[in-house]
mmCIF file of C-alpha atoms in Angstrom:
data_model
loop_
_atom_site.group_PDB
_atom_site.id
_atom_site.type_symbol
_atom_site.label_atom_id
_atom_site.label_comp_id
_atom_site.label_asym_id
_atom_site.label_seq_id
_atom_site.Cartn_x
_atom_site.Cartn_y
_atom_site.Cartn_z
ATOM 1 C CA MET A 527 0.000 0.000 0.000
ATOM 2 C CA ALA A 528 1.472 3.302 -1.019
ATOM 3 C CA ASP A 529 2.535 5.566 1.782
ATOM 4 C CA ALA A 530 0.928 8.972 2.057
ATOM 5 C CA LYS A 531 2.336 12.094 3.631
ATOM 6 C CA VAL A 532 0.719 12.074 7.032
ATOM 7 C CA ILE A 533 1.667 13.394 10.388
ATOM 8 C CA PRO A 534 2.811 10.650 12.720
ATOM 9 C CA PHE A 535 -0.391 10.258 14.649
ATOM 10 C CA ASP A 536 0.447 6.644 14.261
ATOM 11 C CA ASP A 537 3.124 4.764 12.521
ATOM 12 C CA ASP A 538 0.863 2.927 10.133
ATOM 13 C CA ARG A 539 0.002 6.117 8.270
ATOM 14 C CA SER A 540 -2.800 6.321 9.019
ATOM 15 C CA ARG A 541 -32.400 11.014 17.393
ATOM 16 C CA ALA A 542 -41.685 10.166 16.348
ATOM 17 C CA GLY A 543 -44.213 12.138 15.238
ATOM 18 C CA ALA A 544 -45.932 14.761 17.350
ATOM 19 C CA GLN A 545 -47.674 13.282 20.368
ATOM 20 C CA ARG A 546 -51.331 13.680 21.052
ATOM 21 C CA PRO A 547 -51.656 16.365 23.691
ATOM 22 C CA SER A 548 -53.088 15.255 27.005
ATOM 23 C CA ARG A 549 -56.798 15.870 27.273
ATOM 24 C CA ARG A 550 -58.461 17.292 30.313
ATOM 25 C CA ARG A 551 -60.711 14.642 31.647
ATOM 26 C CA GLY A 552 -63.636 15.810 33.901
ATOM 27 C CA ALA A 553 -67.168 14.651 34.596
ATOM 28 C CA ALA A 554 -69.221 16.176 31.784
ATOM 29 C CA ARG A 555 -72.502 17.639 32.998
ATOM 30 C CA ARG A 556 -75.485 15.642 31.791
ATOM 31 C CA LYS A 557 -78.183 17.217 29.712
ATOM 32 C CA ASN A 558 -80.844 16.643 32.406
ATOM 33 C CA ASP A 559 -78.667 18.269 35.049
ATOM 34 C CA PRO A 560 -80.842 20.509 37.328
ATOM 35 C CA ALA A 561 -78.431 23.319 36.588
ATOM 36 C CA ALA A 562 -79.442 23.166 32.975
ATOM 37 C CA VAL A 563 -83.132 24.060 33.712
ATOM 38 C CA ARG A 564 -83.751 26.891 36.084
ATOM 39 C CA GLU A 565 -87.318 27.295 37.529
ATOM 40 C CA VAL A 566 -88.525 30.474 39.181
ATOM 41 C CA THR A 567 -90.918 30.112 42.058
ATOM 42 C CA ALA A 568 -94.445 31.659 41.863
ATOM 43 C CA VAL A 569 -94.485 35.401 42.335
ATOM 44 C CA PRO A 570 -97.778 37.248 43.041
ATOM 45 C CA ASP A 571 -98.687 39.580 40.225
ATOM 46 C CA LYS A 572 -99.258 43.149 41.215
ATOM 47 C CA GLN A 573 -102.273 43.415 38.862
ATOM 48 C CA ASP A 574 -104.448 40.378 39.488
ATOM 49 C CA GLY A 575 -102.514 38.534 42.173
ATOM 50 C CA GLU A 576 -102.382 35.402 40.092
ATOM 51 C CA ALA A 577 -99.344 33.457 40.447
ATOM 52 C CA GLN A 578 -97.247 33.267 37.410
ATOM 53 C CA VAL A 579 -94.464 30.892 36.872
ATOM 54 C CA GLU A 580 -91.589 31.730 34.706
ATOM 55 C CA ARG A 581 -89.575 28.964 33.180
ATOM 56 C CA ALA A 582 -86.216 29.875 31.919
ATOM 57 C CA GLU A 583 -84.965 28.582 28.649
ATOM 58 C CA PRO A 584 -82.556 25.699 29.116
ATOM 59 C CA GLN A 585 -78.976 26.951 28.994
ATOM 60 C CA PRO A 586 -76.337 24.742 27.472
ATOM 61 C CA SER A 587 -73.575 23.640 29.761
ATOM 62 C CA ARG A 588 -70.037 24.830 29.159
ATOM 63 C CA GLN A 589 -68.964 21.533 27.714
ATOM 64 C CA GLU A 590 -72.021 21.359 25.383
ATOM 65 C CA ALA A 591 -71.225 24.841 24.137
ATOM 66 C CA ALA A 592 -67.730 23.707 23.423
ATOM 67 C CA GLY A 593 -68.766 20.756 21.325
ATOM 68 C CA PRO A 594 -69.823 17.104 21.408
ATOM 69 C CA VAL A 595 -68.879 15.050 24.419
ATOM 70 C CA THR A 596 -67.074 11.804 23.893
ATOM 71 C CA ALA A 597 -68.077 8.538 25.497
ATOM 72 C CA ALA A 598 -65.325 8.994 28.022
ATOM 73 C CA GLY A 599 -66.782 12.328 29.069
ATOM 74 C CA ALA A 600 -63.980 14.373 27.579
ATOM 75 C CA VAL A 601 -64.300 17.131 25.079
ATOM 76 C CA PRO A 602 -62.153 16.557 22.025
ATOM 77 C CA GLN A 603 -59.403 19.110 21.713
ATOM 78 C CA PRO A 604 -57.714 20.049 18.484
ATOM 79 C CA ARG A 605 -54.433 18.292 17.983
ATOM 80 C CA GLU A 606 -51.344 20.374 18.165
ATOM 81 C CA GLY A 607 -48.756 19.332 15.670
ATOM 82 C CA GLY A 608 -51.149 17.014 13.944
ATOM 83 C CA GLY A 609 -49.285 17.752 10.753
ATOM 84 C CA GLY A 610 -45.983 16.352 12.087
ATOM 85 C CA LEU A 611 -45.907 13.557 9.529
ATOM 86 C CA GLU A 612 -46.769 15.998 6.766
ATOM 87 C CA ARG A 613 -43.951 18.267 7.886
ATOM 88 C CA ARG A 614 -41.471 15.427 7.870
ATOM 89 C CA ILE A 615 -42.543 14.362 4.402
ATOM 90 C CA ALA A 616 -42.307 17.942 3.188
ATOM 91 C CA GLY A 617 -38.872 18.267 4.764
ATOM 92 C CA GLY A 618 -37.715 15.056 3.121
ATOM 93 C CA LEU A 619 -38.958 16.179 -0.273
ATOM 94 C CA ALA A 620 -37.255 19.543 0.192
ATOM 95 C CA PHE A 621 -34.029 17.727 1.068
ATOM 96 C CA LEU A 622 -34.254 15.597 -2.071
ATOM 97 C CA ARG A 623 -34.963 18.660 -4.187
ATOM 98 C CA ARG A 624 -31.856 20.405 -2.825
ATOM 99 C CA ARG A 625 -29.733 17.344 -3.507
ATOM 100 C CA LEU A 626 -31.020 17.017 -7.068
ATOM 101 C CA THR A 627 -30.585 20.707 -7.848
ATOM 102 C CA GLY A 628 -27.224 21.022 -6.108
ATOM 103 C CA ASP A 629 -28.547 23.639 -3.696
ATOM 104 C CA TYR A 630 -26.412 22.566 -0.732
ATOM 105 C CA GLU A 631 -23.044 23.499 0.728
ATOM 106 C CA VAL A 632 -19.855 21.480 0.982
ATOM 107 C CA ASP A 633 -16.666 22.880 2.494
ATOM 108 C CA ASP A 634 -13.242 22.640 0.932
ATOM 109 C CA PHE A 635 -12.619 19.299 2.658
ATOM 110 C CA GLY A 636 -15.764 17.805 1.099
ATOM 111 C CA TYR A 637 -17.762 17.912 4.345
ATOM 112 C CA ASP A 638 -21.553 17.956 3.785
ATOM 113 C CA GLU A 639 -23.154 18.927 7.117
ATOM 114 C CA GLU A 640 -26.759 18.548 5.935
ATOM 115 C CA LEU A 641 -26.181 15.078 4.524
ATOM 116 C CA THR A 642 -24.293 14.054 7.657
ATOM 117 C CA ASP A 643 -27.034 15.241 10.040
ATOM 118 C CA GLN A 644 -30.041 13.973 8.104
ATOM 119 C CA VAL A 645 -28.725 10.769 6.551
ATOM 120 C CA LEU A 646 -25.371 9.483 7.703
ATOM 121 C CA MET A 647 -25.934 10.080 11.414
ATOM 122 C CA SER A 648 -29.404 8.513 11.131
ATOM 123 C CA LEU A 649 -27.861 5.372 9.660
ATOM 124 C CA VAL A 650 -25.256 4.990 12.411
ATOM 125 C CA ARG A 651 -27.425 6.106 15.366
ATOM 126 C CA PRO A 652 -29.374 2.795 15.767
ATOM 127 C CA LEU A 653 -26.044 0.995 16.110
ATOM 128 C CA TYR A 654 -24.980 3.572 18.698
ATOM 129 C CA GLU A 655 -28.242 3.623 20.718
ATOM 130 C CA LYS A 656 -29.666 0.098 20.396
ATOM 131 C CA TYR A 657 -26.808 -2.224 19.550
ATOM 132 C CA PHE A 658 -23.828 -0.925 21.500
ATOM 133 C CA ARG A 659 -25.955 1.133 23.966
ATOM 134 C CA VAL A 660 -23.184 3.682 24.324
ATOM 135 C CA GLU A 661 -22.876 5.502 27.646
ATOM 136 C CA VAL A 662 -21.122 8.881 27.498
ATOM 137 C CA LYS A 663 -19.288 10.526 30.363
ATOM 138 C CA GLY A 664 -17.437 13.831 30.673
ATOM 139 C CA ILE A 665 -19.117 15.532 27.712
ATOM 140 C CA GLU A 666 -18.837 18.797 29.673
ATOM 141 C CA ASN A 667 -15.084 18.687 29.103
ATOM 142 C CA ILE A 668 -15.605 19.480 25.418
ATOM 143 C CA PRO A 669 -15.742 23.269 24.907
ATOM 144 C CA SER A 670 -18.908 24.881 23.557
ATOM 145 C CA GLU A 671 -16.951 26.743 20.925
ATOM 146 C CA GLY A 672 -13.474 26.942 19.514
ATOM 147 C CA GLY A 673 -11.096 24.276 18.385
ATOM 148 C CA ALA A 674 -10.026 21.259 20.404
ATOM 149 C CA LEU A 675 -8.153 18.058 19.644
ATOM 150 C CA ILE A 676 -9.786 14.876 20.973
ATOM 151 C CA VAL A 677 -7.266 12.044 21.310
ATOM 152 C CA SER A 678 -8.638 8.530 21.780
ATOM 153 C CA ASN A 679 -7.572 4.904 21.962
ATOM 154 C CA HIS A 680 -8.263 2.819 18.878
ATOM 155 C CA SER A 681 -9.497 -0.774 18.765
ATOM 156 C CA GLY A 682 -12.029 -3.243 17.407
ATOM 157 C CA THR A 683 -10.495 -4.659 14.186
ATOM 158 C CA LEU A 684 -12.826 -2.380 12.192
ATOM 159 C CA PRO A 685 -12.793 1.365 13.029
ATOM 160 C CA LEU A 686 -16.338 1.583 14.396
ATOM 161 C CA ASP A 687 -15.079 3.369 17.503
ATOM 162 C CA GLY A 688 -14.425 6.548 15.536
ATOM 163 C CA LEU A 689 -17.994 6.600 14.226
ATOM 164 C CA MET A 690 -19.447 5.974 17.704
ATOM 165 C CA MET A 691 -17.332 8.792 19.107
ATOM 166 C CA GLN A 692 -18.587 11.098 16.364
ATOM 167 C CA VAL A 693 -22.238 10.333 17.239
ATOM 168 C CA ALA A 694 -21.489 10.642 20.966
ATOM 169 C CA VAL A 695 -20.189 14.196 20.572
ATOM 170 C CA HIS A 696 -22.970 15.350 18.257
ATOM 171 C CA ASP A 697 -25.892 13.817 20.190
ATOM 172 C CA ASN A 698 -24.728 14.575 23.731
ATOM 173 C CA HIS A 699 -23.010 17.942 23.525
ATOM 174 C CA PRO A 700 -25.341 20.878 24.386
ATOM 175 C CA GLU A 701 -24.248 22.671 21.236
ATOM 176 C CA GLY A 702 -24.544 19.577 19.028
ATOM 177 C CA ARG A 703 -20.966 19.972 17.829
ATOM 178 C CA HIS A 704 -19.538 17.941 14.992
ATOM 179 C CA LEU A 705 -16.354 15.931 15.291
ATOM 180 C CA ARG A 706 -13.997 15.933 12.330
ATOM 181 C CA LEU A 707 -11.975 12.731 12.340
ATOM 182 C CA LEU A 708 -8.477 12.342 10.932
ATOM 183 C CA ALA A 709 -8.277 9.069 9.045
ATOM 184 C CA ALA A 710 -5.558 6.915 7.528
ATOM 185 C CA ASP A 711 -4.813 7.107 3.831
ATOM 186 C CA LEU A 712 -6.302 3.614 3.305
ATOM 187 C CA VAL A 713 -9.776 5.046 4.037
ATOM 188 C CA PHE A 714 -9.464 7.392 1.075
ATOM 189 C CA MET A 715 -8.270 4.669 -1.268
ATOM 190 C CA LEU A 716 -11.391 2.520 -0.887
ATOM 191 C CA PRO A 717 -14.256 3.169 -3.321
ATOM 192 C CA VAL A 718 -17.530 4.389 -1.776
ATOM 193 C CA VAL A 719 -15.872 4.574 1.647
ATOM 194 C CA ASN A 720 -13.777 7.449 0.375
ATOM 195 C CA GLU A 721 -16.786 9.537 -0.620
ATOM 196 C CA LEU A 722 -18.757 8.729 2.529
ATOM 197 C CA ALA A 723 -15.802 9.616 4.734
ATOM 198 C CA ARG A 724 -15.372 12.995 3.033
ATOM 199 C CA LYS A 725 -19.087 13.757 3.271
ATOM 200 C CA ALA A 726 -19.036 12.862 6.985
ATOM 201 C CA GLY A 727 -16.240 15.364 7.648
ATOM 202 C CA HIS A 728 -13.255 13.055 7.810
ATOM 203 C CA THR A 729 -9.966 14.124 6.313
ATOM 204 C CA LEU A 730 -6.480 12.759 5.824
ATOM 205 C CA ALA A 731 -4.325 12.629 8.925
ATOM 206 C CA CYS A 732 -1.814 15.238 7.845
ATOM 207 C CA ALA A 733 -0.532 18.224 9.815
ATOM 208 C CA GLU A 734 -1.759 20.850 7.366
ATOM 209 C CA ASP A 735 -5.385 19.676 7.313
ATOM 210 C CA ALA A 736 -5.497 19.131 11.071
ATOM 211 C CA GLU A 737 -4.108 22.596 11.800
ATOM 212 C CA ARG A 738 -6.500 24.297 9.379
ATOM 213 C CA LEU A 739 -9.495 22.629 11.021
ATOM 214 C CA LEU A 740 -8.342 23.553 14.514
ATOM 215 C CA GLU A 741 -7.754 27.176 13.523
ATOM 216 C CA ARG A 742 -11.289 27.284 12.137
ATOM 217 C CA GLY A 743 -12.572 26.347 15.594
ATOM 218 C CA GLU A 744 -13.490 22.752 14.721
ATOM 219 C CA LEU A 745 -13.400 19.708 16.966
ATOM 220 C CA VAL A 746 -10.816 17.318 15.550
ATOM 221 C CA GLY A 747 -10.520 13.661 16.534
ATOM 222 C CA VAL A 748 -7.386 11.567 16.210
ATOM 223 C CA MET A 749 -6.467 8.025 17.247
ATOM 224 C CA PRO A 750 -2.670 7.903 17.414
ATOM 225 C CA GLU A 751 -2.424 4.113 17.730
ATOM 226 C CA GLY A 752 -3.560 3.769 14.135
ATOM 227 C CA PHE A 753 -3.527 0.264 12.648
ATOM 228 C CA LYS A 754 -1.449 -0.976 15.576
ATOM 229 C CA GLY A 755 -4.475 -0.302 17.789
ATOM 230 C CA ILE A 756 -7.329 -1.771 15.766
ATOM 231 C CA GLY A 757 -5.191 -4.644 14.466
ATOM 232 C CA LYS A 758 -3.731 -5.863 17.761
ATOM 233 C CA PRO A 759 -4.555 -9.380 18.997
ATOM 234 C CA PHE A 760 -7.336 -9.946 21.523
ATOM 235 C CA SER A 761 -4.788 -10.904 24.157
ATOM 236 C CA ASP A 762 -3.513 -7.293 24.105
ATOM 237 C CA ARG A 763 -6.945 -5.706 24.525
ATOM 238 C CA TYR A 764 -7.023 -2.361 26.347
ATOM 239 C CA LYS A 765 -3.251 -2.134 26.301
ATOM 240 C CA LEU A 766 -2.389 1.079 24.477
ATOM 241 C CA GLN A 767 0.113 0.820 21.678
ATOM 242 C CA ARG A 768 2.785 3.417 20.954
ATOM 243 C CA PHE A 769 1.507 6.911 20.127
ATOM 244 C CA GLY A 770 4.093 7.583 17.461
ATOM 245 C CA ARG A 771 6.373 10.592 17.766
ATOM 246 C CA GLY A 772 3.749 13.035 19.102
ATOM 247 C CA GLY A 773 2.736 14.752 15.901
ATOM 248 C CA PHE A 774 -0.760 15.450 17.284
ATOM 249 C CA VAL A 775 0.793 17.367 20.193
ATOM 250 C CA SER A 776 2.787 19.539 17.810
ATOM 251 C CA THR A 777 -0.372 20.348 15.842
ATOM 252 C CA ALA A 778 -2.285 21.290 19.004
ATOM 253 C CA LEU A 779 0.605 23.495 20.165
ATOM 254 C CA ARG A 780 0.720 25.379 16.864
ATOM 255 C CA ALA A 781 -3.036 25.966 16.919
ATOM 256 C CA GLY A 782 -3.077 26.739 20.664
ATOM 257 C CA THR A 783 -6.023 24.379 21.225
ATOM 258 C CA PRO A 784 -6.611 22.057 24.199
ATOM 259 C CA ILE A 785 -6.042 18.312 24.009
ATOM 260 C CA ILE A 786 -8.946 16.203 25.349
ATOM 261 C CA PRO A 787 -8.095 12.576 26.175
ATOM 262 C CA CYS A 788 -10.871 10.103 25.369
ATOM 263 C CA SER A 789 -11.171 6.504 26.554
ATOM 264 C CA ILE A 790 -13.453 3.959 24.843
ATOM 265 C CA VAL A 791 -14.365 0.666 26.510
ATOM 266 C CA GLY A 792 -16.366 -2.016 24.684
ATOM 267 C CA ALA A 793 -14.888 -1.784 21.213
ATOM 268 C CA GLU A 794 -12.134 -4.312 21.877
ATOM 269 C CA GLU A 795 -14.607 -7.206 22.126
ATOM 270 C CA ILE A 796 -16.760 -6.625 19.023
ATOM 271 C CA TYR A 797 -14.355 -8.641 16.858
ATOM 272 C CA PRO A 798 -12.022 -10.714 19.047
ATOM 273 C CA MET A 799 -8.980 -11.017 16.810
ATOM 274 C CA ILE A 800 -7.350 -14.392 17.430
ATOM 275 C CA GLY A 801 -5.221 -14.494 14.292
ATOM 276 C CA ASN A 802 -3.844 -12.505 11.374
ATOM 277 C CA ALA A 803 -3.550 -13.860 7.837
ATOM 278 C CA LYS A 804 -0.522 -11.754 6.901
ATOM 279 C CA THR A 805 -0.020 -13.208 3.439
ATOM 280 C CA LEU A 806 -3.609 -12.541 2.431
ATOM 281 C CA ALA A 807 -3.296 -9.077 3.927
ATOM 282 C CA ARG A 808 -0.288 -8.290 1.718
ATOM 283 C CA VAL A 809 -2.084 -9.572 -1.380
ATOM 284 C CA LEU A 810 -5.108 -7.359 -0.650
ATOM 285 C CA GLY A 811 -3.005 -4.376 0.379
ATOM 286 C CA PHE A 812 -4.367 -4.334 3.930
ATOM 287 C CA PRO A 813 -2.299 -3.781 7.057
ATOM 288 C CA TYR A 814 -3.769 -7.005 8.486
ATOM 289 C CA PHE A 815 -6.448 -9.599 7.722
ATOM 290 C CA PRO A 816 -8.315 -10.531 10.913
ATOM 291 C CA ILE A 817 -9.299 -14.012 11.952
ATOM 292 C CA THR A 818 -11.961 -14.099 14.671
ATOM 293 C CA PRO A 819 -14.048 -16.894 16.250
ATOM 294 C CA THR A 820 -16.761 -16.159 13.667
ATOM 295 C CA PHE A 821 -14.856 -14.800 10.646
ATOM 296 C CA PRO A 822 -14.231 -16.099 8.034
ATOM 297 C CA TRP A 823 -15.781 -19.374 9.259
ATOM 298 C CA LEU A 824 -19.393 -18.083 9.178
ATOM 299 C CA GLY A 825 -18.927 -16.073 5.998
ATOM 300 C CA PRO A 826 -20.762 -12.732 5.862
ATOM 301 C CA LEU A 827 -22.577 -13.601 9.086
ATOM 302 C CA GLY A 828 -19.227 -13.670 10.822
ATOM 303 C CA ALA A 829 -18.719 -10.008 9.954
ATOM 304 C CA LEU A 830 -21.450 -8.963 12.396
ATOM 305 C CA PRO A 831 -19.918 -7.330 15.470
ATOM 306 C CA LEU A 832 -20.758 -8.678 18.898
ATOM 307 C CA PRO A 833 -23.316 -6.505 20.777
ATOM 308 C CA THR A 834 -21.013 -5.299 23.541
ATOM 309 C CA LYS A 835 -21.841 -2.489 25.974
ATOM 310 C CA TRP A 836 -19.765 0.635 25.333
ATOM 311 C CA THR A 837 -18.616 3.498 27.520
ATOM 312 C CA ILE A 838 -16.990 6.628 26.118
ATOM 313 C CA GLN A 839 -15.415 9.018 28.611
ATOM 314 C CA PHE A 840 -13.927 12.412 27.751
ATOM 315 C CA GLY A 841 -11.240 13.515 30.185
ATOM 316 C CA GLU A 842 -10.226 16.907 31.434
ATOM 317 C CA PRO A 843 -8.642 19.123 28.762
ATOM 318 C CA ILE A 844 -4.902 19.620 28.685
ATOM 319 C CA PRO A 845 -4.301 23.285 27.717
ATOM 320 C CA THR A 846 -1.634 24.211 25.193
ATOM 321 C CA ASP A 847 -2.222 27.971 24.749
ATOM 322 C CA GLY A 848 0.236 28.848 27.518
ATOM 323 C CA TYR A 849 3.265 27.642 25.574
ATOM 324 C CA PRO A 850 5.373 29.887 23.301
ATOM 325 C CA PRO A 851 5.215 29.386 19.518
ATOM 326 C CA GLU A 852 8.558 27.627 19.408
ATOM 327 C CA ALA A 853 7.291 24.955 21.807
ATOM 328 C CA ALA A 854 5.886 23.034 18.845
ATOM 329 C CA GLU A 855 9.473 22.236 17.869
ATOM 330 C CA ASP A 856 10.612 21.116 21.318
ATOM 331 C CA PRO A 857 10.926 17.297 21.162
ATOM 332 C CA MET A 858 11.141 16.912 24.943
ATOM 333 C CA LEU A 859 7.927 18.892 25.487
ATOM 334 C CA MET A 860 6.139 16.884 22.799
ATOM 335 C CA PHE A 861 7.329 13.647 24.379
ATOM 336 C CA ASN A 862 6.146 14.721 27.839
ATOM 337 C CA LEU A 863 2.708 15.865 26.624
ATOM 338 C CA THR A 864 2.286 12.734 24.502
ATOM 339 C CA ASP A 865 3.127 10.575 27.501
ATOM 340 C CA GLN A 866 0.731 12.593 29.694
ATOM 341 C CA VAL A 867 -2.144 12.070 27.250
ATOM 342 C CA ARG A 868 -1.361 8.378 26.825
ATOM 343 C CA GLU A 869 -1.157 7.756 30.574
ATOM 344 C CA GLN A 870 -4.432 9.566 31.205
ATOM 345 C CA ILE A 871 -6.226 7.473 28.578
ATOM 346 C CA GLN A 872 -4.725 4.225 29.874
ATOM 347 C CA HIS A 873 -5.578 5.029 33.506
ATOM 348 C CA THR A 874 -9.192 5.828 32.552
ATOM 349 C CA LEU A 875 -9.450 2.585 30.575
ATOM 350 C CA TYR A 876 -8.442 0.552 33.628
ATOM 351 C CA LYS A 877 -10.884 2.530 35.793
ATOM 352 C CA LEU A 878 -13.788 1.906 33.403
ATOM 353 C CA LEU A 879 -12.926 -1.777 33.116
ATOM 354 C CA VAL A 880 -13.086 -2.174 36.903
ATOM 355 C CA GLN A 881 -16.444 -0.367 37.015
ATOM 356 C CA ARG A 882 -18.234 -2.279 34.278
ATOM 357 C CA ARG A 883 -20.376 -5.270 35.288
ATOM 358 C CA SER A 884 -20.160 -7.261 32.065
ATOM 359 C CA VAL A 885 -18.900 -7.080 28.525
ATOM 360 C CA PHE A 886 -22.474 -7.224 27.219
ATOM 361 C CA PHE A 887 -24.522 -5.489 29.987
#
């Protein structure tokens, strides 16, 4: 596989319709209620002294004036938002019209925010909410505005952890922020995957692109373990691999943005990798070819991930804006900050592992 110019983040180059409003339920007054017919007692007439009786016209009760009473004794109220389905259909048709006419925006990285929010996120969200049942902690550590670099462990044989982290930030952050992931060059060599990754906001893990995104005030996600992380054997689960030479720290220092460590538990067990067909991997141009208890033995069925329970925790930010500009070239500082981030992620992983009850619950 051809190498691409990337910063050494790793050494491998790398939300139903509107609800019916609650009705007020009270005992509706019956039509033969005494209050509905008012009788006036006999009053002597001043002229002939004959008693006259006045009978008042029946007055409709308040509920009868309002309308027909249902069998349950409640007066039907007009639905609020009864056109929710119609609005969704209209919105969907408007979306299709914009796509067909080209009336939508894409930034210079190829990121399509509308498509990501309305389509791509909707496709991944059931996996996030129902299958992996992701629990998110520490979302308050992600700033409401401005750039920040989120650094996470990487695992799972297939890079589903990046997608789950992207949904976690967008769906749980008060500002609904979007996470722009830095991906390996292999992602952008695969047909279809390349286009989807660009539309979802991913970009090549190179220093120039990462720095431009951070300076724009974007949230950028990076997984420095790279292929060493997602391709490690099951026996090494939750043991962080080397973080390269600290290129992500240098990028954060140049942009003056905080580094936010992120620890993900649950991804390691979705595809327990018990072997690696290296020869087949070289033929296909892959960094590894996984062998799991179900793949390739069960064919396509073996490619289904196990429904593990995930936890994603965002740690306290490590500020970088207090360093001078030349600090980005200081190898000792980069080594120390890289080690600090790595140790914080590893410590949180062990803490989460002790706290969890089961791999699947």
